[in-house]
Short mmCIF file of C-alpha atoms in Angstrom, two decimals:
data_model
loop_
_atom_site.label_atom_id
_atom_site.label_comp_id
_atom_site.label_asym_id
_atom_site.label_seq_id
_atom_site.Cartn_x
_atom_site.Cartn_y
_atom_site.Cartn_z
CA VAL K 1 0.00 0.00 0.00
CA LEU K 2 2.72 2.45 1.01
CA PRO K 3 5.63 2.31 -1.46
CA ALA K 4 5.25 4.20 -4.72
CA ASN K 5 7.53 1.65 -6.36
CA ASN K 6 6.79 -2.05 -5.85
CA ALA K 7 10.39 -2.91 -6.63
CA THR K 8 11.63 -1.39 -3.37
CA ALA K 9 10.23 0.16 -0.23
CA HIS K 10 12.90 2.80 -0.55
CA GLY K 11 11.71 4.54 -3.67
CA THR K 12 13.79 5.08 -6.80
CA VAL K 13 17.53 5.43 -6.22
CA ARG K 14 19.31 7.65 -8.71
CA PRO K 15 23.07 7.23 -9.26
CA GLU K 16 23.73 10.90 -8.56
CA ASP K 17 21.91 10.61 -5.23
CA THR K 18 23.96 7.67 -3.98
CA PRO K 19 26.50 8.83 -1.39
CA ARG K 20 29.74 7.06 -0.63
CA GLY K 21 29.07 3.90 1.33
CA ASP K 22 25.62 3.32 -0.16
CA THR K 23 26.14 0.47 -2.58
CA ARG K 24 22.55 -0.15 -3.55
CA PRO K 25 22.18 -0.23 -7.36
CA PRO K 26 19.79 2.17 -9.04
CA THR K 27 16.27 0.80 -9.03
CA PRO K 28 14.97 -0.11 -12.49
CA PRO K 29 11.70 1.46 -13.55
CA SER K 30 8.69 -0.47 -12.34
CA PRO K 31 5.40 -1.02 -14.15
CA ALA K 32 3.73 0.11 -10.93
CA ARG K 33 4.69 3.64 -11.86
CA GLY K 34 2.48 3.45 -14.90
CA HIS K 35 -0.99 4.64 -15.61
CA GLY K 36 -2.41 3.72 -12.19
CA LEU K 37 -0.03 5.87 -10.19
CA SER K 38 -0.20 8.65 -12.76
CA THR K 39 -3.97 8.84 -12.30
CA GLU K 40 -3.63 8.63 -8.53
CA ARG K 41 -1.05 11.40 -8.57
CA LYS K 42 -3.28 13.73 -10.58
CA LEU K 43 -6.23 13.06 -8.28
CA VAL K 44 -4.08 13.66 -5.21
CA PHE K 45 -2.78 16.95 -6.59
CA GLY K 46 -6.34 18.02 -7.36
CA VAL K 47 -7.48 17.15 -3.84
CA ALA K 48 -4.50 18.98 -2.35
CA ILE K 49 -5.32 22.14 -4.31
CA ALA K 50 -8.96 21.93 -3.25
CA LEU K 51 -8.00 21.52 0.41
CA VAL K 52 -5.61 24.46 0.32
CA LEU K 53 -8.33 26.60 -1.26
CA LEU K 54 -10.81 25.51 1.39
CA ARG K 55 -8.59 26.29 4.37
CA SER K 56 -7.33 29.55 2.81
CA SER K 57 -10.57 31.10 1.62
CA VAL K 58 -11.50 33.06 4.75
CA PHE K 59 -8.05 34.64 4.82
CA VAL K 60 -7.85 35.51 1.11
CA PHE K 61 -11.36 36.18 -0.18
CA PHE K 62 -12.61 38.16 2.82
CA ASP K 63 -11.31 41.47 4.16
CA ALA K 64 -11.99 40.84 7.85
CA ILE K 65 -8.54 39.47 8.72
CA PHE K 66 -6.34 42.36 7.69
CA ASP K 67 -4.27 44.68 9.88
CA SER K 68 -1.80 47.54 9.51
CA ASP K 69 1.25 45.29 9.20
CA GLN K 70 -0.29 43.72 6.10
CA ALA K 71 -1.60 47.08 4.91
CA ILE K 72 1.95 48.44 4.76
CA VAL K 73 2.83 45.69 2.28
CA GLY K 74 -0.38 46.44 0.39
CA LEU K 75 0.47 50.15 0.20
CA MET K 76 3.95 49.24 -1.03
CA ALA K 77 2.36 47.19 -3.81
CA LYS K 78 0.08 50.11 -4.67
CA HIS K 79 2.99 52.54 -4.84
CA LEU K 80 4.90 50.08 -7.01
CA SER K 81 1.96 49.64 -9.39
CA GLU K 82 1.76 53.42 -9.74
CA GLY K 83 5.49 53.81 -10.30
CA ARG K 84 5.84 56.05 -7.24
CA THR K 85 8.52 53.99 -5.55
CA PHE K 86 10.65 50.88 -5.99
CA PRO K 87 11.31 49.49 -2.52
CA VAL K 88 13.84 46.73 -2.02
CA PHE K 89 13.06 46.14 1.64
CA THR K 90 9.81 46.61 3.52
CA TYR K 91 9.14 50.22 4.46
CA GLY K 92 10.97 51.19 7.63
CA GLN K 93 12.86 47.89 7.83
CA ASP K 94 16.20 46.58 6.71
CA TYR K 95 15.80 42.85 7.16
CA GLN K 96 12.83 41.74 5.01
CA LEU K 97 12.73 41.98 1.24
CA ALA K 98 9.66 43.52 -0.37
CA ILE K 99 9.00 40.35 -2.38
CA GLU K 100 5.33 40.16 -1.40
CA ALA K 101 4.75 43.72 -2.59
CA TRP K 102 6.47 43.02 -5.90
CA LEU K 103 4.37 39.89 -6.41
CA ALA K 104 1.14 41.78 -5.75
CA ALA K 105 2.00 44.92 -7.73
CA PRO K 106 1.07 43.50 -11.18
CA LEU K 107 -2.32 42.42 -9.81
CA PHE K 108 -2.84 45.88 -8.33
CA TRP K 109 -2.01 47.41 -11.69
CA LEU K 110 -4.47 45.14 -13.49
CA PHE K 111 -7.34 44.97 -11.00
CA GLY K 112 -6.74 47.73 -8.47
CA PRO K 113 -5.70 47.47 -4.82
CA SER K 114 -7.54 44.89 -2.73
CA VAL K 115 -6.90 42.36 -0.01
CA LEU K 116 -7.55 39.59 -2.54
CA ALA K 117 -4.97 40.94 -4.98
CA LEU K 118 -2.44 41.28 -2.16
CA LYS K 119 -2.90 37.76 -0.80
CA PHE K 120 -3.47 35.89 -4.05
CA PRO K 121 0.27 35.32 -4.65
CA LEU K 122 0.52 33.90 -1.13
CA LEU K 123 -2.33 31.53 -1.96
CA LEU K 124 -0.39 30.34 -5.01
CA ILE K 125 2.70 29.80 -2.86
CA ASN K 126 0.66 27.70 -0.44
CA ILE K 127 -0.68 25.60 -3.32
CA ALA K 128 2.77 25.18 -4.85
CA LEU K 129 4.21 24.24 -1.47
CA ALA K 130 1.60 21.53 -0.98
CA ILE K 131 2.16 20.07 -4.47
CA VAL K 132 5.96 20.11 -4.20
CA LEU K 133 5.83 18.56 -0.72
CA ILE K 134 3.65 15.66 -1.89
CA HIS K 135 5.86 15.21 -4.96
CA LEU K 136 9.01 15.03 -2.85
CA LEU K 137 7.45 12.63 -0.37
CA GLU K 138 6.75 10.31 -3.29
CA ARG K 139 10.00 10.81 -5.18
CA GLU K 140 12.44 10.85 -2.29
CA LEU K 141 10.79 8.52 0.23
CA GLY K 142 8.82 6.24 -2.07
CA LEU K 143 5.41 6.96 -0.53
CA ARG K 144 2.37 6.52 -2.70
CA PRO K 145 0.78 9.86 -3.64
CA VAL K 146 -2.26 9.26 -1.44
CA VAL K 147 -0.05 8.52 1.57
CA GLY K 148 2.04 11.57 0.74
CA LEU K 149 -1.16 13.63 0.75
CA LEU K 150 -2.07 12.29 4.18
CA VAL K 151 1.37 13.07 5.61
CA ALA K 152 1.45 16.50 3.95
CA SER K 153 -2.01 17.26 5.37
CA LEU K 154 -0.19 18.30 8.54
CA PHE K 155 0.66 21.43 6.53
CA ILE K 156 -2.21 21.47 4.07
CA LEU K 157 -4.90 21.31 6.78
CA SER K 158 -3.08 23.27 9.45
CA PRO K 159 -5.75 24.74 11.77
CA PRO K 160 -7.06 28.29 11.28
CA GLY K 161 -4.85 29.66 14.07
CA THR K 162 -1.79 28.50 12.12
CA THR K 163 -3.10 28.98 8.60
CA ILE K 164 -3.67 32.67 9.33
CA TYR K 165 0.12 33.10 9.30
CA PHE K 166 0.60 31.17 6.08
CA LEU K 167 -1.70 33.70 4.36
CA GLU K 168 -0.45 36.79 6.17
CA ALA K 169 1.06 39.45 3.91
CA SER K 170 3.49 40.80 6.46
CA GLY K 171 6.86 40.00 4.99
CA GLY K 172 7.63 36.30 5.11
CA GLN K 173 5.67 33.70 7.05
CA VAL K 174 5.14 30.96 4.46
CA GLU K 175 8.14 31.83 2.28
CA PRO K 176 10.75 30.04 4.46
CA LEU K 177 8.80 26.78 4.16
CA PHE K 178 8.67 27.08 0.39
CA ALA K 179 12.33 28.11 0.22
CA ALA K 180 13.26 25.01 2.23
CA LEU K 181 11.68 22.74 -0.39
CA LEU K 182 13.27 24.68 -3.25
CA LEU K 183 16.68 24.41 -1.59
CA TRP K 184 16.29 20.64 -1.40
CA LEU K 185 15.28 20.46 -5.05
CA THR K 186 18.30 22.54 -6.12
CA ARG K 187 20.89 21.09 -3.74
CA ARG K 188 22.78 19.65 -6.73
CA GLN K 189 22.28 22.78 -8.84
CA PRO K 190 24.62 25.12 -6.95
CA PHE K 191 23.97 28.35 -8.83
CA ALA K 192 20.21 28.06 -8.39
CA PHE K 193 20.75 26.98 -4.78
CA GLY K 194 22.79 30.09 -3.98
CA ILE K 195 20.23 32.40 -5.57
CA ILE K 196 17.33 30.86 -3.64
CA LEU K 197 19.29 30.90 -0.39
CA ALA K 198 20.16 34.60 -0.78
CA PHE K 199 16.61 35.68 -1.52
CA GLY K 200 15.22 33.36 1.13
CA PHE K 201 17.58 34.57 3.85
CA LEU K 202 16.97 38.24 3.09
CA GLN K 203 13.23 37.63 3.01
CA ARG K 204 13.26 35.81 6.36
CA VAL K 205 16.34 34.78 8.32
CA PHE K 206 14.71 31.49 9.35
CA THR K 207 15.59 30.16 5.88
CA ALA K 208 19.03 29.50 7.39
CA TYR K 209 17.55 26.47 9.17
CA ALA K 210 17.28 24.73 5.80
CA LEU K 211 20.96 25.32 5.11
CA GLY K 212 21.87 23.97 8.54
CA ALA K 213 19.76 20.85 8.00
CA LEU K 214 21.32 20.18 4.61
CA VAL K 215 24.84 20.55 6.00
CA VAL K 216 24.06 17.99 8.71
CA VAL K 217 22.63 15.54 6.17
CA GLU K 218 25.71 15.86 3.98
CA LEU K 219 27.96 15.46 7.01
CA LEU K 220 26.19 12.24 7.92
CA ASP K 221 26.39 10.72 4.44
CA ARG K 222 29.97 12.01 4.02
CA SER K 223 29.23 13.86 0.78
CA LEU K 224 29.98 17.30 2.23
CA PHE K 225 33.75 17.04 1.98
CA THR K 226 34.00 15.30 -1.38
CA THR K 227 35.51 17.13 -4.32
CA VAL K 228 32.11 17.41 -5.96
CA GLY K 229 30.65 18.63 -2.69
CA TRP K 230 33.22 21.41 -2.36
CA GLN K 231 32.74 22.44 -5.98
CA ARG K 232 29.01 22.77 -5.40
CA LYS K 233 29.53 24.83 -2.26
CA LEU K 234 31.90 27.22 -4.00
CA LYS K 235 29.53 27.72 -6.92
CA ALA K 236 26.61 28.25 -4.55
CA ALA K 237 28.66 30.77 -2.59
CA MET K 238 29.42 32.65 -5.80
CA SER K 239 25.78 32.96 -6.82
CA PHE K 240 24.76 33.76 -3.24
CA THR K 241 27.31 36.59 -3.09
CA ALA K 242 26.28 37.92 -6.50
CA VAL K 243 22.62 38.14 -5.48
CA TRP K 244 23.53 39.58 -2.08
CA GLN K 245 25.64 42.34 -3.59
CA GLY K 246 23.13 42.95 -6.37
CA ILE K 247 20.36 43.50 -3.85
CA GLY K 248 22.65 45.85 -1.95
CA LEU K 249 23.27 47.93 -5.06
CA ALA K 250 19.59 47.99 -5.95
CA ARG K 251 18.76 49.06 -2.42
CA ALA K 252 21.27 51.89 -2.53
CA GLN K 253 19.93 53.15 -5.86
CA ALA K 254 16.20 52.58 -5.43
CA GLY K 255 15.94 53.92 -1.91
CA SER K 256 12.35 54.30 -0.73
CA ALA K 257 13.23 53.24 2.81
CA TRP K 258 10.25 55.07 4.30
CA GLY K 259 7.88 55.14 1.35
CA PRO K 260 7.58 57.41 -1.70
CA ALA K 261 9.87 60.42 -1.97
CA THR K 262 12.41 59.06 0.51
CA SER K 263 15.77 57.39 0.15
CA GLU K 264 18.07 55.21 2.22
CA ALA K 265 20.36 58.12 3.02
CA TYR K 266 17.44 60.43 3.81
CA ALA K 267 16.06 57.89 6.26
CA GLY K 268 19.41 57.36 7.89
CA LEU K 269 19.62 53.66 7.07
CA GLN K 270 22.79 51.95 5.90
CA THR K 271 23.15 51.12 2.24
CA THR K 272 25.60 48.22 2.08
CA THR K 273 24.71 44.57 1.97
CA SER K 274 27.11 43.84 4.80
CA ASP K 275 25.13 46.27 6.94
CA SER K 276 21.96 44.57 5.80
CA ALA K 277 23.33 41.19 6.80
CA ALA K 278 24.30 42.53 10.20
CA LEU K 279 20.86 44.02 10.68
CA ASN K 280 19.17 40.82 9.53
CA VAL K 281 21.07 38.71 12.05
CA GLY K 282 21.06 41.50 14.61
CA PHE K 283 17.28 41.68 14.45
CA LEU K 284 17.13 38.02 15.43
CA LEU K 285 19.74 38.40 18.17
CA ASP K 286 17.96 41.42 19.63
CA ARG K 287 14.95 39.20 20.18
CA PHE K 288 16.98 36.31 21.58
CA CYS K 289 16.39 36.04 25.32
CA PHE K 290 17.84 33.02 27.09
CA ASP K 291 16.95 32.22 30.68
CA PRO K 292 18.14 28.78 31.89
CA GLY K 293 15.77 28.87 34.84
CA SER K 294 12.73 29.18 32.59
CA LEU K 295 13.69 26.28 30.32
CA PRO K 296 11.78 23.50 32.16
CA GLY K 297 8.60 25.57 32.11
CA SER K 298 9.18 26.47 28.47
CA LEU K 299 9.48 22.80 27.54
CA VAL K 300 6.19 22.03 29.27
CA ASP K 301 4.42 24.99 27.67
CA PHE K 302 5.85 24.27 24.22
CA GLY K 303 5.14 20.55 24.26
CA GLY K 304 1.67 21.09 25.69
CA PRO K 305 -0.58 24.05 24.89
CA PHE K 306 1.70 25.66 22.28
CA LEU K 307 2.08 22.66 19.96
CA SER K 308 -1.54 21.78 20.63
CA THR K 309 -2.57 25.20 19.32
CA LEU K 310 -0.15 24.95 16.40
CA LEU K 311 -1.82 21.69 15.35
CA GLY K 312 -5.35 22.32 16.58
CA GLY K 313 -5.15 19.65 19.26
CA HIS K 314 -7.70 21.12 21.67
CA ARG K 315 -10.87 23.16 21.56
CA GLU K 316 -9.94 26.84 21.42
CA PRO K 317 -11.99 29.95 20.56
CA LEU K 318 -10.92 31.39 17.22
CA VAL K 319 -11.36 34.92 18.52
CA ASP K 320 -8.40 34.24 20.83
CA LEU K 321 -6.35 33.53 17.70
CA ALA K 322 -7.16 36.89 16.04
CA ILE K 323 -9.89 35.38 13.87
CA PRO K 324 -13.27 37.18 14.04
CA SER K 325 -15.43 34.13 14.56
CA ALA K 326 -17.73 32.69 17.19
CA GLY K 327 -16.39 29.24 16.41
CA THR K 328 -13.51 27.16 17.69
CA GLN K 329 -10.68 25.06 16.34
CA GLY K 330 -9.68 21.57 17.44
CA VAL K 331 -11.25 18.98 19.71
CA ASN K 332 -10.33 18.39 23.33
CA GLY K 333 -8.14 15.34 23.76
CA LEU K 334 -6.92 15.31 20.16
CA TRP K 335 -3.46 16.58 21.11
CA ILE K 336 -3.07 13.73 23.61
CA LEU K 337 -3.73 11.28 20.79
CA LEU K 338 -1.63 13.04 18.15
CA GLY K 339 1.15 13.92 20.57
CA THR K 340 1.38 10.30 21.72
CA ALA K 341 1.57 9.16 18.09
CA LEU K 342 4.39 11.65 17.41
CA VAL K 343 6.32 10.54 20.50
CA LEU K 344 5.86 6.92 19.41
CA ALA K 345 7.07 7.79 15.91
CA LEU K 346 10.13 9.53 17.32
CA GLY K 347 10.90 6.67 19.69
CA ARG K 348 10.56 4.01 17.02
CA SER K 349 12.70 6.04 14.60
CA VAL K 350 15.46 6.37 17.20
CA TRP K 351 15.17 2.64 18.01
CA HIS K 352 15.59 1.63 14.37
CA THR K 353 18.56 3.98 14.04
CA VAL K 354 20.25 2.56 17.15
CA ARG K 355 19.68 -0.99 15.91
CA GLY K 356 21.09 -0.07 12.53
CA THR K 357 18.02 -1.17 10.57
CA ALA K 358 17.55 2.40 9.34
CA ARG K 359 19.99 5.26 9.12
CA ALA K 360 18.87 8.87 8.89
CA TRP K 361 21.42 9.54 6.16
CA ASP K 362 20.33 6.69 3.88
CA THR K 363 19.32 8.03 0.51
CA HIS K 364 15.69 7.05 0.84
CA LEU K 365 15.42 8.77 4.25
CA GLN K 366 17.41 11.95 3.70
CA PHE K 367 14.47 14.15 2.75
CA ALA K 368 12.53 13.17 5.86
CA THR K 369 15.65 13.75 7.96
CA TYR K 370 16.10 17.14 6.30
CA LEU K 371 12.55 18.21 7.15
CA PHE K 372 12.85 16.93 10.71
CA LEU K 373 16.12 18.80 11.28
CA ILE K 374 14.58 22.04 9.99
CA GLY K 375 11.69 21.71 12.41
CA ALA K 376 14.00 20.70 15.26
CA GLN K 377 16.15 23.80 14.78
CA SER K 378 13.07 26.00 14.61
CA SER K 379 11.68 24.53 17.83
CA VAL K 380 14.95 24.57 19.78
CA VAL K 381 15.86 28.14 18.84
CA TYR K 382 12.36 29.30 19.74
CA LEU K 383 12.50 27.49 23.10
CA LEU K 384 15.89 28.95 23.97
CA SER K 385 15.13 32.50 22.87
CA GLN K 386 11.88 33.42 24.60
CA CYS K 387 12.88 33.58 28.30
CA GLY K 388 9.94 31.40 29.15
CA GLU K 389 7.41 33.51 27.23
CA ILE K 390 6.01 30.73 25.05
CA SER K 391 2.99 32.31 23.42
CA ILE K 392 0.78 31.88 20.38
CA MET K 393 1.46 35.57 19.71
CA THR K 394 5.00 34.62 18.67
CA MET K 395 4.04 31.46 16.76
CA ARG K 396 5.26 33.08 13.54
CA TYR K 397 8.84 32.60 14.75
CA THR K 398 8.58 28.82 14.67
CA LEU K 399 6.26 27.96 11.79
CA LEU K 400 8.96 25.72 10.32
CA THR K 401 8.15 23.31 13.14
CA VAL K 402 5.29 22.16 10.92
CA LEU K 403 7.77 20.85 8.35
CA GLY K 404 9.62 19.03 11.12
CA ILE K 405 6.44 17.22 12.14
CA VAL K 406 5.79 16.26 8.52
CA GLY K 407 9.33 14.90 8.31
CA LEU K 408 8.96 12.89 11.53
CA VAL K 409 5.73 11.23 10.42
CA ALA K 410 7.11 10.50 6.95
CA TYR K 411 10.30 9.00 8.39
CA HIS K 412 8.32 6.73 10.71
CA VAL K 413 5.97 5.57 7.96
CA VAL K 414 8.91 4.60 5.74
CA ILE K 415 11.08 2.79 8.30
CA GLU K 416 8.45 1.17 10.54
CA THR K 417 8.61 -2.61 10.12
CA ARG K 418 5.55 -3.38 12.22
CA LYS K 419 2.51 -2.75 10.09
CA PRO K 420 0.11 -2.21 13.04
CA LEU K 421 2.27 0.66 14.33
CA ARG K 422 2.60 2.15 10.86
CA TYR K 423 -1.14 2.02 10.26
CA LEU K 424 -1.80 3.36 13.75
CA THR K 425 0.24 6.46 12.99
CA LEU K 426 -1.57 6.96 9.69
CA ALA K 427 -4.93 6.40 11.37
CA VAL K 428 -4.21 9.07 13.99
CA VAL K 429 -3.11 11.53 11.30
CA SER K 430 -6.26 10.68 9.32
CA LEU K 431 -8.43 11.40 12.36
CA TRP K 432 -6.59 14.67 12.93
CA ALA K 433 -7.05 15.62 9.26
CA ALA K 434 -10.78 14.88 9.42
CA VAL K 435 -11.19 17.10 12.48
CA ALA K 436 -9.14 19.86 10.84
CA LEU K 437 -11.13 19.62 7.61
CA TRP K 438 -14.41 19.87 9.48
CA GLY K 439 -13.14 22.89 11.38
CA HIS K 440 -12.17 24.71 8.20
CA ALA K 441 -15.50 23.86 6.58
CA ARG K 442 -17.40 25.26 9.58
CA LEU K 443 -15.35 28.46 9.57
CA LEU K 444 -15.86 29.02 5.84
CA SER K 445 -19.58 28.34 6.20
CA GLU K 446 -19.79 30.93 8.97
CA PHE K 447 -17.98 33.55 6.88
CA VAL K 448 -20.22 32.89 3.87
CA ARG K 449 -23.44 33.07 5.90
CA ASP K 450 -22.49 36.13 7.92
CA PRO K 451 -19.30 37.81 6.65
CA PRO K 452 -17.54 39.63 9.49
CA VAL K 453 -16.87 43.32 9.00
CA ASN K 454 -13.44 44.90 9.28
CA ASN K 455 -13.87 48.01 11.41
CA ARG K 456 -11.12 49.78 9.47
CA GLN K 457 -13.06 49.26 6.25
CA VAL K 458 -16.12 50.82 7.89
CA LEU K 459 -13.99 53.67 9.21
CA ALA K 460 -12.43 54.28 5.80
CA ASP K 461 -15.86 54.36 4.14
CA TYR K 462 -17.09 56.85 6.73
CA LEU K 463 -14.09 59.16 6.32
CA VAL K 464 -14.33 59.14 2.52
CA ALA K 465 -18.11 59.70 2.58
CA ASN K 466 -17.68 62.68 4.90
CA ASP K 467 -14.81 64.23 2.94
CA VAL K 468 -12.28 63.74 5.72
CA GLU K 469 -8.91 63.87 3.98
CA TYR K 470 -6.42 64.10 6.84
CA GLY K 471 -6.21 62.80 10.36
CA TYR K 472 -4.33 61.24 13.24
CA ALA K 473 -4.75 57.68 14.52
CA ASP K 474 -2.95 54.89 16.30
CA PHE K 475 -0.58 52.73 14.25
CA TRP K 476 -3.00 49.79 14.18
CA ASP K 477 -5.65 51.98 12.57
CA VAL K 478 -3.53 54.17 10.29
CA TYR K 479 -2.29 52.01 7.44
CA SER K 480 -5.21 49.60 7.15
CA THR K 481 -7.63 52.55 7.04
CA VAL K 482 -5.54 54.37 4.43
CA PHE K 483 -5.37 51.17 2.37
CA PHE K 484 -9.13 50.61 2.48
CA ALA K 485 -9.64 54.29 1.59
CA ASP K 486 -7.34 53.87 -1.43
CA GLU K 487 -5.28 56.79 -0.05
CA GLN K 488 -8.20 59.19 -0.42
CA VAL K 489 -7.65 59.67 3.31
CA ILE K 490 -4.14 60.23 4.67
CA LEU K 491 -3.52 59.52 8.34
CA SER K 492 -0.52 60.22 10.56
CA SER K 493 0.44 57.72 13.24
CA THR K 494 0.40 58.89 16.85
CA SER K 495 2.89 56.15 17.72
CA VAL K 496 5.30 54.33 15.41
CA TRP K 497 5.17 55.20 11.70
CA PHE K 498 6.56 53.63 8.51
CA ILE K 499 5.53 55.92 5.64
CA GLN K 500 7.15 59.31 6.01
CA GLU K 501 5.13 60.95 3.25
CA TYR K 502 1.94 60.56 5.28
CA GLU K 503 3.52 62.29 8.27
CA ARG K 504 4.64 65.22 6.16
CA ILE K 505 1.28 65.61 4.43
CA VAL K 506 -0.71 65.63 7.67
CA GLN K 507 1.73 68.03 9.31
CA ASN K 508 1.05 70.45 6.46
CA HIS K 509 -2.72 70.17 7.09
CA GLN K 510 -2.89 70.11 10.86
CA GLU K 511 -5.84 72.47 11.02
CA GLU K 512 -7.86 70.10 8.83
CA ALA K 513 -6.72 66.87 10.49
CA PHE K 514 -9.35 64.94 12.42
CA TRP K 515 -8.51 62.59 15.29
CA ILE K 516 -9.42 58.91 15.28
CA ALA K 517 -9.79 57.78 18.89
CA ARG K 518 -10.91 54.71 20.82
CA GLU K 519 -12.53 56.82 23.55
CA PRO K 520 -15.32 59.43 23.40
CA CYS K 521 -14.27 62.99 22.68
CA GLU K 522 -15.98 66.38 22.55
CA ASP K 523 -18.24 66.62 19.48
CA GLY K 524 -16.93 63.24 18.37
CA ILE K 525 -18.94 60.81 16.24
CA LEU K 526 -18.94 57.05 16.74
CA ALA K 527 -18.07 55.86 13.23
CA THR K 528 -17.60 52.17 14.07
CA ASP K 529 -18.11 49.95 17.08
CA VAL K 530 -14.83 51.22 18.54
CA HIS K 531 -13.73 54.31 16.58
CA TYR K 532 -14.66 57.90 17.34
CA VAL K 533 -13.99 60.57 14.74
CA CYS K 534 -13.06 63.75 16.61
CA PRO K 535 -12.92 67.25 15.07
CA PRO K 536 -9.57 68.96 14.48
CA ARG K 537 -7.91 70.02 17.76
CA ALA K 538 -10.41 67.95 19.74
CA GLY K 539 -8.38 64.79 19.84
CA PRO K 540 -6.71 63.17 22.83
#
């Protein structure tokens, strides 16, 4: 049932994939890879696309889940589509490329600014990630497509509280996962590998986990220090450096550090790629907080409620996960079942490795090992860097843990010699997937029946209808409101700001600038459930 190739349980072995010490001959083509598997593969890909669309719809096709962080990227895409600016990094930052804005800009130019146009490229990335993951599980591990779909469902059907990040246009939540798969695909194409690594690292520093995992795999199979291995590394380093320096030059020339009509020098930001690298790593180190005393508690919190939320293992109100819904995700007790299955899978995998019946660096297991190592790094770094503050609010820092769980389950399914244990693992994952699917269906049904309203959309409509052109508001209201108003209203942030042009415009129209407040004010009008529009000079 499980192998995609009846000739071997290890999948197809290619000569170029055979490391020193692995003397297995290449597997001849099998008739089992004929029409039957081809049809199954197409059906599986179709189901995977449908499932990704189902679990992504509320985040892509509705405007309710959209905040100022995402609006900044949307405004960047709008400015790009209008030719007003050509940002290399996200406005006000020096550690995340503006890739999401560049992907959305053509859609903005064709169809106009919208949440759908902004998030549609992210939807395509999610679909591509699911397809590539299933493909690699079949090609590298020898799993049948349908089993690959089931294992990959741990990503495909991630619960709403996790999926929200995979569709969040805030500078790089799902991209590291996709980059990790691309780096595996191009590990023997050094120039492409270096290019992907450079873009991936500058987009989100967590892409480095994939490089670390690959180095460990090549150390284990002893291919790292071969002549061919060194040649690949040197070529990859050349292309990596070329992209790195090219982005640095583009950044220095294009400018736009703080939005239209600004430059890197004007904003006071450095303009060299070495500075960018330092800031990229420095940003991570600034948020690294290690407290040995809190580690035991962190382990308990991470292995319990945190991972349970990440995988939807208990009943939890969606409103607590920043999703405007009266529903919940997960089922109580599911994490106990799934967590036990994962611990069993880990224990059995270690047991087989110790006994020598399976080695993590064997060709047919390397991809699963690679995924597991990525997730392990993500989890360990997160655990060690939070000073005991394990919270769903910082889940975005360890999303690659999902790939690690996929790798663990895949590894166990391939190496497990006892069929009852193998089928037990798959049965638990199937049950989890069914619960997750039902949860996504309920959430989508709720949004279709009674679409939630984004208060910033209501506020923007009110301001435009009442000819309010300028104003002051808190950061979390400024950019999303301006985006929904299509910049017919310009707001200045009363706290942190990222688009300097807005600050300058409002300063030049202070006497006309209204105040957007969360508390009643003199002569103020309640424009939304929580926003008061206060006359000029009547603000807080």
